[in-house]
Amino acid sequence: MNRSWSRRSRQRYVPPRPRSVWRRLVDYALTVIVLGLLILLAARLDRIETRKTEGAAVINDGDTITLGTERIRMRGIDAPEYSQVCRKAGADYP
């Protein structure tokens, strides 16, 4: 074993100084402010996407709805179309 390794000076671990009470209060206040702003931003973005439509809802297909005069097509849904025939083991069923 190399003796030069054991001759190195070993430094003692010095823990960091504890923060003052005022510094901790400022840190907590900034955290609360940032979280509050994020919550307000999320609520605002959620409100922007919302819209109201009135009228009778009619289901056209498995993934299409007509609400009043507006036709709404749902994405991400793999539903059968109105005139589509489903088959299981060679036999049709509704």
mmCIF file with all atom_site columns, C-alpha atoms in Angstrom:
data_model
loop_
_atom_site.group_PDB
_atom_site.id
_atom_site.type_symbol
_atom_site.label_atom_id
_atom_site.label_alt_id
_atom_site.label_comp_id
_atom_site.label_asym_id
_atom_site.label_entity_id
_atom_site.label_seq_id
_atom_site.pdbx_PDB_ins_code
_atom_site.Cartn_x
_atom_site.Cartn_y
_atom_site.Cartn_z
_atom_site.occupancy
_atom_site.B_iso_or_equiv
_atom_site.pdbx_formal_charge
_atom_site.auth_seq_id
_atom_site.auth_comp_id
_atom_site.auth_asym_id
_atom_site.auth_atom_id
_atom_site.pdbx_PDB_model_num
ATOM 1  C CA . MET A 1 1  ? 0.000   0.000   0.000   1.00 0.00 ? 1  MET A CA 1
ATOM 2  C CA . ASN A 1 2  ? 1.222   3.451   -0.809  1.00 0.00 ? 2  ASN A CA 1
ATOM 3  C CA . ARG A 1 3  ? 2.147   5.432   2.289   1.00 0.00 ? 3  ARG A CA 1
ATOM 4  C CA . SER A 1 4  ? 1.608   8.816   0.675   1.00 0.00 ? 4  SER A CA 1
ATOM 5  C CA . TRP A 1 5  ? -2.149  8.299   0.845   1.00 0.00 ? 5  TRP A CA 1
ATOM 6  C CA . SER A 1 6  ? -2.089  7.962   4.623   1.00 0.00 ? 6  SER A CA 1
ATOM 7  C CA . ARG A 1 7  ? 0.019   11.123  4.974   1.00 0.00 ? 7  ARG A CA 1
ATOM 8  C CA . ARG A 1 8  ? -2.588  13.351  3.383   1.00 0.00 ? 8  ARG A CA 1
ATOM 9  C CA . SER A 1 9  ? -4.073  15.862  5.709   1.00 0.00 ? 9  SER A CA 1
ATOM 10 C CA . ARG A 1 10 ? -7.638  15.022  6.514   1.00 0.00 ? 10 ARG A CA 1
ATOM 11 C CA . GLN A 1 11 ? -10.022 17.926  6.686   1.00 0.00 ? 11 GLN A CA 1
ATOM 12 C CA . ARG A 1 12 ? -12.699 17.952  9.308   1.00 0.00 ? 12 ARG A CA 1
ATOM 13 C CA . TYR A 1 13 ? -16.298 18.317  8.253   1.00 0.00 ? 13 TYR A CA 1
ATOM 14 C CA . VAL A 1 14 ? -17.611 21.662  9.352   1.00 0.00 ? 14 VAL A CA 1
ATOM 15 C CA . PRO A 1 15 ? -21.416 21.827  9.295   1.00 0.00 ? 15 PRO A CA 1
ATOM 16 C CA . PRO A 1 16 ? -22.915 24.957  7.740   1.00 0.00 ? 16 PRO A CA 1
ATOM 17 C CA . ARG A 1 17 ? -24.049 27.718  10.039  1.00 0.00 ? 17 ARG A CA 1
ATOM 18 C CA . PRO A 1 18 ? -27.761 27.580  10.848  1.00 0.00 ? 18 PRO A CA 1
ATOM 19 C CA . ARG A 1 19 ? -29.828 30.230  9.089   1.00 0.00 ? 19 ARG A CA 1
ATOM 20 C CA . SER A 1 20 ? -31.244 33.083  11.062  1.00 0.00 ? 20 SER A CA 1
ATOM 21 C CA . VAL A 1 21 ? -34.923 33.253  11.948  1.00 0.00 ? 21 VAL A CA 1
ATOM 22 C CA . TRP A 1 22 ? -35.491 36.125  9.512   1.00 0.00 ? 22 TRP A CA 1
ATOM 23 C CA . ARG A 1 23 ? -33.874 34.231  6.656   1.00 0.00 ? 23 ARG A CA 1
ATOM 24 C CA . ARG A 1 24 ? -36.075 31.202  7.317   1.00 0.00 ? 24 ARG A CA 1
ATOM 25 C CA . LEU A 1 25 ? -39.188 33.416  7.437   1.00 0.00 ? 25 LEU A CA 1
ATOM 26 C CA . VAL A 1 26 ? -38.242 34.989  4.096   1.00 0.00 ? 26 VAL A CA 1
ATOM 27 C CA . ASP A 1 27 ? -37.722 31.524  2.598   1.00 0.00 ? 27 ASP A CA 1
ATOM 28 C CA . TYR A 1 28 ? -41.123 30.329  3.845   1.00 0.00 ? 28 TYR A CA 1
ATOM 29 C CA . ALA A 1 29 ? -42.841 33.503  2.628   1.00 0.00 ? 29 ALA A CA 1
ATOM 30 C CA . LEU A 1 30 ? -41.318 33.162  -0.837  1.00 0.00 ? 30 LEU A CA 1
ATOM 31 C CA . THR A 1 31 ? -42.378 29.517  -0.974  1.00 0.00 ? 31 THR A CA 1
ATOM 32 C CA . VAL A 1 32 ? -45.968 30.402  -0.043  1.00 0.00 ? 32 VAL A CA 1
ATOM 33 C CA . ILE A 1 33 ? -46.048 33.226  -2.614  1.00 0.00 ? 33 ILE A CA 1
ATOM 34 C CA . VAL A 1 34 ? -44.728 31.019  -5.427  1.00 0.00 ? 34 VAL A CA 1
ATOM 35 C CA . LEU A 1 35 ? -47.164 28.199  -4.601  1.00 0.00 ? 35 LEU A CA 1
ATOM 36 C CA . GLY A 1 36 ? -50.048 30.686  -4.416  1.00 0.00 ? 36 GLY A CA 1
ATOM 37 C CA . LEU A 1 37 ? -49.152 32.128  -7.816  1.00 0.00 ? 37 LEU A CA 1
ATOM 38 C CA . LEU A 1 38 ? -48.997 28.637  -9.313  1.00 0.00 ? 38 LEU A CA 1
ATOM 39 C CA . ILE A 1 39 ? -52.434 27.810  -7.894  1.00 0.00 ? 39 ILE A CA 1
ATOM 40 C CA . LEU A 1 40 ? -53.895 31.049  -9.280  1.00 0.00 ? 40 LEU A CA 1
ATOM 41 C CA . LEU A 1 41 ? -52.325 30.383  -12.673 1.00 0.00 ? 41 LEU A CA 1
ATOM 42 C CA . ALA A 1 42 ? -53.730 26.842  -12.777 1.00 0.00 ? 42 ALA A CA 1
ATOM 43 C CA . ALA A 1 43 ? -57.199 28.103  -11.826 1.00 0.00 ? 43 ALA A CA 1
ATOM 44 C CA . ARG A 1 44 ? -57.019 30.814  -14.482 1.00 0.00 ? 44 ARG A CA 1
ATOM 45 C CA . LEU A 1 45 ? -55.938 28.380  -17.203 1.00 0.00 ? 45 LEU A CA 1
ATOM 46 C CA . ASP A 1 46 ? -58.732 25.997  -16.224 1.00 0.00 ? 46 ASP A CA 1
ATOM 47 C CA . ARG A 1 47 ? -61.281 28.803  -16.507 1.00 0.00 ? 47 ARG A CA 1
ATOM 48 C CA . ILE A 1 48 ? -60.035 29.813  -19.974 1.00 0.00 ? 48 ILE A CA 1
ATOM 49 C CA . GLU A 1 49 ? -60.771 26.346  -21.394 1.00 0.00 ? 49 GLU A CA 1
ATOM 50 C CA . THR A 1 50 ? -64.346 26.298  -20.058 1.00 0.00 ? 50 THR A CA 1
ATOM 51 C CA . ARG A 1 51 ? -67.253 27.315  -22.271 1.00 0.00 ? 51 ARG A CA 1
ATOM 52 C CA . LYS A 1 52 ? -71.003 26.988  -21.939 1.00 0.00 ? 52 LYS A CA 1
ATOM 53 C CA . THR A 1 53 ? -73.229 25.528  -24.637 1.00 0.00 ? 53 THR A CA 1
ATOM 54 C CA . GLU A 1 54 ? -76.964 25.078  -24.295 1.00 0.00 ? 54 GLU A CA 1
ATOM 55 C CA . GLY A 1 55 ? -79.332 22.773  -26.083 1.00 0.00 ? 55 GLY A CA 1
ATOM 56 C CA . ALA A 1 56 ? -80.437 19.183  -26.247 1.00 0.00 ? 56 ALA A CA 1
ATOM 57 C CA . ALA A 1 57 ? -77.685 16.583  -26.338 1.00 0.00 ? 57 ALA A CA 1
ATOM 58 C CA . VAL A 1 58 ? -77.986 14.009  -29.121 1.00 0.00 ? 58 VAL A CA 1
ATOM 59 C CA . ILE A 1 59 ? -75.580 11.087  -29.392 1.00 0.00 ? 59 ILE A CA 1
ATOM 60 C CA . ASN A 1 60 ? -74.721 10.494  -33.056 1.00 0.00 ? 60 ASN A CA 1
ATOM 61 C CA . ASP A 1 61 ? -72.068 7.782   -32.792 1.00 0.00 ? 61 ASP A CA 1
ATOM 62 C CA . GLY A 1 62 ? -69.990 6.271   -30.044 1.00 0.00 ? 62 GLY A CA 1
ATOM 63 C CA . ASP A 1 63 ? -67.631 9.247   -30.103 1.00 0.00 ? 63 ASP A CA 1
ATOM 64 C CA . THR A 1 64 ? -69.753 12.101  -31.521 1.00 0.00 ? 64 THR A CA 1
ATOM 65 C CA . ILE A 1 65 ? -72.293 14.229  -29.658 1.00 0.00 ? 65 ILE A CA 1
ATOM 66 C CA . THR A 1 66 ? -74.392 17.099  -31.001 1.00 0.00 ? 66 THR A CA 1
ATOM 67 C CA . LEU A 1 67 ? -75.126 19.704  -28.351 1.00 0.00 ? 67 LEU A CA 1
ATOM 68 C CA . GLY A 1 68 ? -77.530 22.341  -29.634 1.00 0.00 ? 68 GLY A CA 1
ATOM 69 C CA . THR A 1 69 ? -76.040 23.365  -32.976 1.00 0.00 ? 69 THR A CA 1
ATOM 70 C CA . GLU A 1 70 ? -72.482 22.359  -32.109 1.00 0.00 ? 70 GLU A CA 1
ATOM 71 C CA . ARG A 1 71 ? -71.066 18.956  -33.067 1.00 0.00 ? 71 ARG A CA 1
ATOM 72 C CA . ILE A 1 72 ? -68.513 17.602  -30.596 1.00 0.00 ? 72 ILE A CA 1
ATOM 73 C CA . ARG A 1 73 ? -66.155 14.758  -31.501 1.00 0.00 ? 73 ARG A CA 1
ATOM 74 C CA . MET A 1 74 ? -64.313 13.150  -28.600 1.00 0.00 ? 74 MET A CA 1
ATOM 75 C CA . ARG A 1 75 ? -60.664 12.353  -29.196 1.00 0.00 ? 75 ARG A CA 1
ATOM 76 C CA . GLY A 1 76 ? -58.968 9.283   -27.790 1.00 0.00 ? 76 GLY A CA 1
ATOM 77 C CA . ILE A 1 77 ? -62.103 7.127   -27.792 1.00 0.00 ? 77 ILE A CA 1
ATOM 78 C CA . ASP A 1 78 ? -62.222 4.080   -30.042 1.00 0.00 ? 78 ASP A CA 1
ATOM 79 C CA . ALA A 1 79 ? -65.976 3.567   -30.267 1.00 0.00 ? 79 ALA A CA 1
ATOM 80 C CA . PRO A 1 80 ? -67.961 1.898   -33.044 1.00 0.00 ? 80 PRO A CA 1
ATOM 81 C CA . GLU A 1 81 ? -69.604 4.134   -35.631 1.00 0.00 ? 81 GLU A CA 1
ATOM 82 C CA . TYR A 1 82 ? -73.387 4.203   -36.059 1.00 0.00 ? 82 TYR A CA 1
ATOM 83 C CA . SER A 1 83 ? -73.505 1.964   -39.150 1.00 0.00 ? 83 SER A CA 1
ATOM 84 C CA . GLN A 1 84 ? -70.624 -0.293  -38.087 1.00 0.00 ? 84 GLN A CA 1
ATOM 85 C CA . VAL A 1 85 ? -71.367 -3.984  -37.542 1.00 0.00 ? 85 VAL A CA 1
ATOM 86 C CA . CYS A 1 86 ? -69.408 -5.819  -34.868 1.00 0.00 ? 86 CYS A CA 1
ATOM 87 C CA . ARG A 1 87 ? -68.548 -9.478  -35.307 1.00 0.00 ? 87 ARG A CA 1
ATOM 88 C CA . LYS A 1 88 ? -67.584 -12.162 -32.860 1.00 0.00 ? 88 LYS A CA 1
ATOM 89 C CA . ALA A 1 89 ? -66.678 -15.640 -34.066 1.00 0.00 ? 89 ALA A CA 1
ATOM 90 C CA . GLY A 1 90 ? -68.112 -14.823 -37.507 1.00 0.00 ? 90 GLY A CA 1
ATOM 91 C CA . ALA A 1 91 ? -71.547 -13.830 -36.169 1.00 0.00 ? 91 ALA A CA 1
ATOM 92 C CA . ASP A 1 92 ? -72.947 -10.284 -36.146 1.00 0.00 ? 92 ASP A CA 1
ATOM 93 C CA . TYR A 1 93 ? -74.144 -8.772  -32.914 1.00 0.00 ? 93 TYR A CA 1
ATOM 94 C CA . PRO A 1 94 ? -75.288 -5.248  -32.028 1.00 0.00 ? 94 PRO A CA 1
#
